[in-house]
Structure formats: structure tokens, C-alpha cells
DNA sequence: TGAATGACAGATTTCAAATATTGTCATTTT
DNA sequence: AAAATGACAATATTTGAAATCTGTCATTCA
């Protein structure tokens, strides 16, 4: 098992493996070291504590999960479509994980419970992406004039039901798809620029109506 | 303690007391019986099992919490206002409970975790009330033509973040009020009847525009 | 005769002793 | 000299035997 030099990367990979095999409660630093054929003292040369190792593993996992979302954020489809796709992708990523391998999902949920800081950063990243899409929608005239950051948070909050791991126990229900679609419709309607608002308009130059129609 | 005859009501009251004092994990049927000055066998004459007793206590507690919501549902203010008040009241009821007495809240959350059926009924009741308000809003012309039941579910889902006990750990945050207000605005905008819809309208007789303006 | 009791079997919980883990660091290895 | 080791103290977890609890029911009580 002692292939090359001991690097943080090799330790991370081994840790992920051990975690997958043993579960979150039982995986020990000694196990990880053993998997690498080294003493557990060596692991502490690269990670300050078990918590630090745990955080690093979690970060890798979250990063992997976020990759498709980044792509959607940067896509060229219309902002409303992008928003729909992004939220659907977030939901499906979690849903597939929890339905596909409940144990592993539970493992990572357990990790996450003790890694508030990492989760905080993660959520911040997600909301920044949402805000980007919302801002694009305002610019294109598809969305009302709203505060992108605050609205991003509202959208994230509103969809928690479908992506927050603590609610995973509801995700196997048959009505879930319909409920999610219903919610998306409600949110997008709330976000849409009023076609011809009779009366009060936000006090902003309304020169940015929807200009181009892009393929969805 | 052996005042009058043993009734389900007296047992319920004692059970609630014991639960409050001992916590959810430690309260035993023997404790409840002891508090009443009877043998535990007598309790089983009135409740088939500890689970049944637990369910009954939970039902009483939930019923008490729902009372103000019923009042709001039946109020005479405009449907949008009623919806706002109802959702705010739901949020505040839970928030006050969890911030006011975290232990007791944890106790009841623990009960709830093993009483899916009772919780299911409870949620159904809540959604029915929401649907009533939504239907009223459609009738008054304040809301778009939507399916009241499906929309009630969407609204309930969208606000889970602020009333689902599993998310209580977020409720002490200072930004919570603003976030909730933001979400309410987004939902109510999404629900509002378009002032002058340019183009596609639902295939429904649109003879029910907002007729009267009531005091909010 | 209907309500209450308490002994009982089986299941669950508790608690303290035994074991394992984390994190450090003086020593060994390469 | 940098990397790795493993003995060690402090902490956390596991374990299993004893105690407690749930739910039943034959018997007692009023």
C-alpha cells in the first residue's frame, strides 16, 4: 500500500474510502493510516486533526457535487430556464445521492452536521451562483427589479424543502416531482417582470425590458 | 393525587406534566401512573399503549398551537393579508416555542419523530386552512386562478425553512426576519393576479376580478 | 361486576468497567 | 534533516450484566 510519498491527496482518497466502507461513526484515523500502510502519527503530519481531515473530505465531496451547477450557471439559455435547470439540478443531485446510496448519504450528512463552517461556505457559493442567475434575469428583462442577493436567498430558502438533507425522508414520495414543479412555477411567476404593470413600478429606469428571445 | 375517577383527560394532563419534567426519553408509563397515584396497569385501561398515549399528548399540544391559526383563517381581512398573517403566525408559534423553551420543544420534536401519522394529519389540517385562504383570494380576485390545494402545498413547502422543526437551528439568526419577509413578498407576488396580463390567460372565465377592497 | 392491582415475561435502558481513539512528542528510520 | 514511528495521557466509545420498563392478565378490591 506504500506506493509513493504520503501526500494530503493520498490521505484524502484513503479517508474517503474508509469512510465509505466503515461509515461515519466508525472510521478512525488509525483505520485511514492502516489503509495507507503508515502509522496514524504520519497522518497528523498532514492534517492537524481528525476534524480537519473530515472537513477536507467533505469539501471534496461538495465540490464534486457542485460541478454541474457551475456549468448551468454559466450556460447560455435564458435566465428563467437557467434558474429552473439550476434548481432542478440541485434537487436531483441530492435526491439521486440519497435514493441511490442512503448509507453514504447518511455518512456525509453526519459529517456535515459537525462541519458548520464548511457547510456555510458551500451554501454561500450556491447562493452566489443563484444571485448571478437572478442578476442576469434582471438585466435581460425577464425578472423584476429585485435585489439579487436577497432574492437568491429567498429562492434558496423556498426550495430548502427539496434540497436540505434533513428533509430527505420526504424525497421518495411519489408526489414530489409535481410539488417541486408547482413550487418552481410559483417562484418564477413571482420573479417574472410584470408584462404591463398598472400603476406602481419600482423607482428604476425601466429601459431594460426583455430584448432578445434566446432558445431554451 | 387520587382526586376523582381516572379519566383519559386526567391521564393526559399527568402525562404532559411528566413529559415536561422528565423529558421525552425518560418519561415512563410508570411515572405517569405514579403521578396520578395509580398503578401503571390502570393507565393501560385507557390507552392501548405508550405510543397511543404519546400520540394523544402530541395531538393536544398541536391542537393548542393551531388555535390562533384557525382564527386567522376565518378572519375578515383581505386574503393576501390573511395569508401573510397566517404564515407569520405559524412561524412565530414555532419560533417562540423553540426560543422560549428549547428543551420542551426538543421534547415534542422527539415525540413527533415517532408519530408520523399524527404529524401527517396535522399537516393536512394546516394545508386545508391554507387552501381555504388561497381559494378566498381567487374568489376575491386578489390571486391568480390556481389550484388551491396544490398551491397551498407549494406555499407550505416554500415556507418549510421557517416552520419545520428540523430547521430550528437556523431560527435564532438575526437575518431571519428579513429573509422571511423577502420570501413572503416573493410568494405573494407570484400569487397575485396580474394587473393586466398581456397574452396567455388561464382558460377560465375571468369574471372574478378584485371586487371589494377590505381593510387590512 | 366493573375498575384497579401487581406479578410476570420479554424488551429496553443504564452504568461502570474495559477497550479503543485522538493527538503529542521523544525517538528511530531513511 | 526531513519523514515516520509508536508509546503515552487524556478522552471517548463499547460492552454486558443489572436494573428498569412495557404490556398482559389472573386476581383482588369496592
Tab-separated table of N, CA, C and O (backbone and C1' of nucleotides) in Angstrom, chain A residues 28-30 40 44 48-50, chain C residues 20-27:
chain	number	residue	atom	x	y	z
A	28	UNK	N	-11.913	5.577	11.809
A	28	UNK	CA	-10.951	6.221	12.712
A	28	UNK	C	-9.710	6.628	11.933
A	28	UNK	O	-9.456	6.132	10.823
A	29	UNK	N	-8.940	7.498	12.532
A	29	UNK	CA	-7.692	7.923	11.905
A	29	UNK	C	-6.747	6.733	11.771
A	29	UNK	O	-6.026	6.608	10.777
A	30	UNK	N	-6.793	5.861	12.735
A	30	UNK	CA	-5.962	4.652	12.668
A	30	UNK	C	-6.353	3.818	11.455
A	30	UNK	O	-5.483	3.294	10.749
A	40	UNK	N	-0.557	6.075	12.372
A	40	UNK	CA	-1.528	7.175	12.413
A	40	UNK	C	-0.850	8.511	12.715
A	40	UNK	O	-1.340	9.563	12.346
A	44	UNK	N	-1.165	12.801	10.989
A	44	UNK	CA	-1.229	14.083	11.697
A	44	UNK	C	-0.149	15.063	11.222
A	44	UNK	O	-0.172	16.231	11.593
A	48	UNK	N	-4.177	18.577	10.729
A	48	UNK	CA	-3.974	18.968	12.125
A	48	UNK	C	-4.833	18.158	13.090
A	48	UNK	O	-4.474	17.967	14.239
A	49	UNK	N	-5.953	17.694	12.619
A	49	UNK	CA	-6.860	16.960	13.494
A	49	UNK	C	-7.777	16.095	12.654
A	49	UNK	O	-7.827	16.220	11.425
A	50	UNK	N	-8.492	15.239	13.325
A	50	UNK	CA	-9.469	14.428	12.614
A	50	UNK	C	-10.526	15.338	11.980
A	50	UNK	O	-10.989	15.089	10.857
C	20	DA	P	-9.846	-3.206	21.997
C	20	DA	O5'	-10.143	-1.706	21.555
C	20	DA	C5'	-11.486	-1.314	21.273
C	20	DA	C4'	-11.485	0.113	20.798
C	20	DA	C3'	-10.377	0.445	19.804
C	20	DA	O3'	-10.985	1.166	18.750
C	20	DA	C1'	-10.288	1.936	21.639
C	21	DT	P	-10.201	1.878	17.608
C	21	DT	O5'	-10.132	3.386	18.111
C	21	DT	C5'	-11.326	4.155	18.209
C	21	DT	C4'	-10.953	5.574	18.529
C	21	DT	C3'	-9.936	6.176	17.560
C	21	DT	O3'	-10.485	7.370	17.015
C	21	DT	C1'	-9.255	6.507	19.818
C	22	DT	P	-9.683	8.255	15.966
C	22	DT	O5'	-9.142	9.437	16.892
C	22	DT	C5'	-10.057	10.220	17.627
C	22	DT	C4'	-9.300	11.227	18.478
C	22	DT	C3'	-8.341	12.118	17.689
C	22	DT	O3'	-8.568	13.465	18.090
C	22	DT	C1'	-7.196	11.047	19.476
C	23	DG	P	-8.172	14.733	17.164
C	23	DG	O5'	-6.719	15.055	17.719
C	23	DG	C5'	-6.640	15.505	19.071
C	23	DG	C4'	-5.230	15.390	19.577
C	23	DG	C3'	-4.137	16.001	18.678
C	23	DG	O3'	-3.428	16.932	19.479
C	23	DG	C1'	-3.488	13.892	19.450
C	24	DT	P	-2.101	17.721	18.970
C	24	DT	O5'	-0.935	17.052	19.849
C	24	DT	C5'	-1.119	16.951	21.242
C	24	DT	C4'	0.135	16.397	21.890
C	24	DT	C3'	1.448	17.005	21.386
C	24	DT	O3'	2.263	17.241	22.533
C	24	DT	C1'	1.533	14.649	21.155
C	25	DC	P	3.494	18.267	22.445
C	25	DC	O5'	4.732	17.279	22.525
C	25	DC	C5'	4.661	16.128	23.366
C	25	DC	C4'	5.796	15.171	23.015
C	25	DC	C3'	7.019	15.821	22.339
C	25	DC	O3'	8.186	15.190	22.828
C	25	DC	C1'	6.240	14.100	21.002
C	26	DA	P	9.383	16.093	23.378
C	26	DA	O5'	10.416	15.001	23.901
C	26	DA	C5'	9.973	13.975	24.786
C	26	DA	C4'	10.505	12.623	24.330
C	26	DA	C3'	11.985	12.604	23.973
C	26	DA	O3'	12.539	11.359	24.432
C	26	DA	C1'	10.729	11.961	22.081
C	27	DT	P	14.021	10.931	24.071
C	27	DT	O5'	13.836	9.986	22.817
C	27	DT	C5'	13.263	8.697	22.995
C	27	DT	C4'	13.192	8.003	21.640
C	27	DT	C3'	14.540	7.755	20.964
C	27	DT	O3'	14.703	6.355	20.792
C	27	DT	C1'	12.963	8.614	19.428
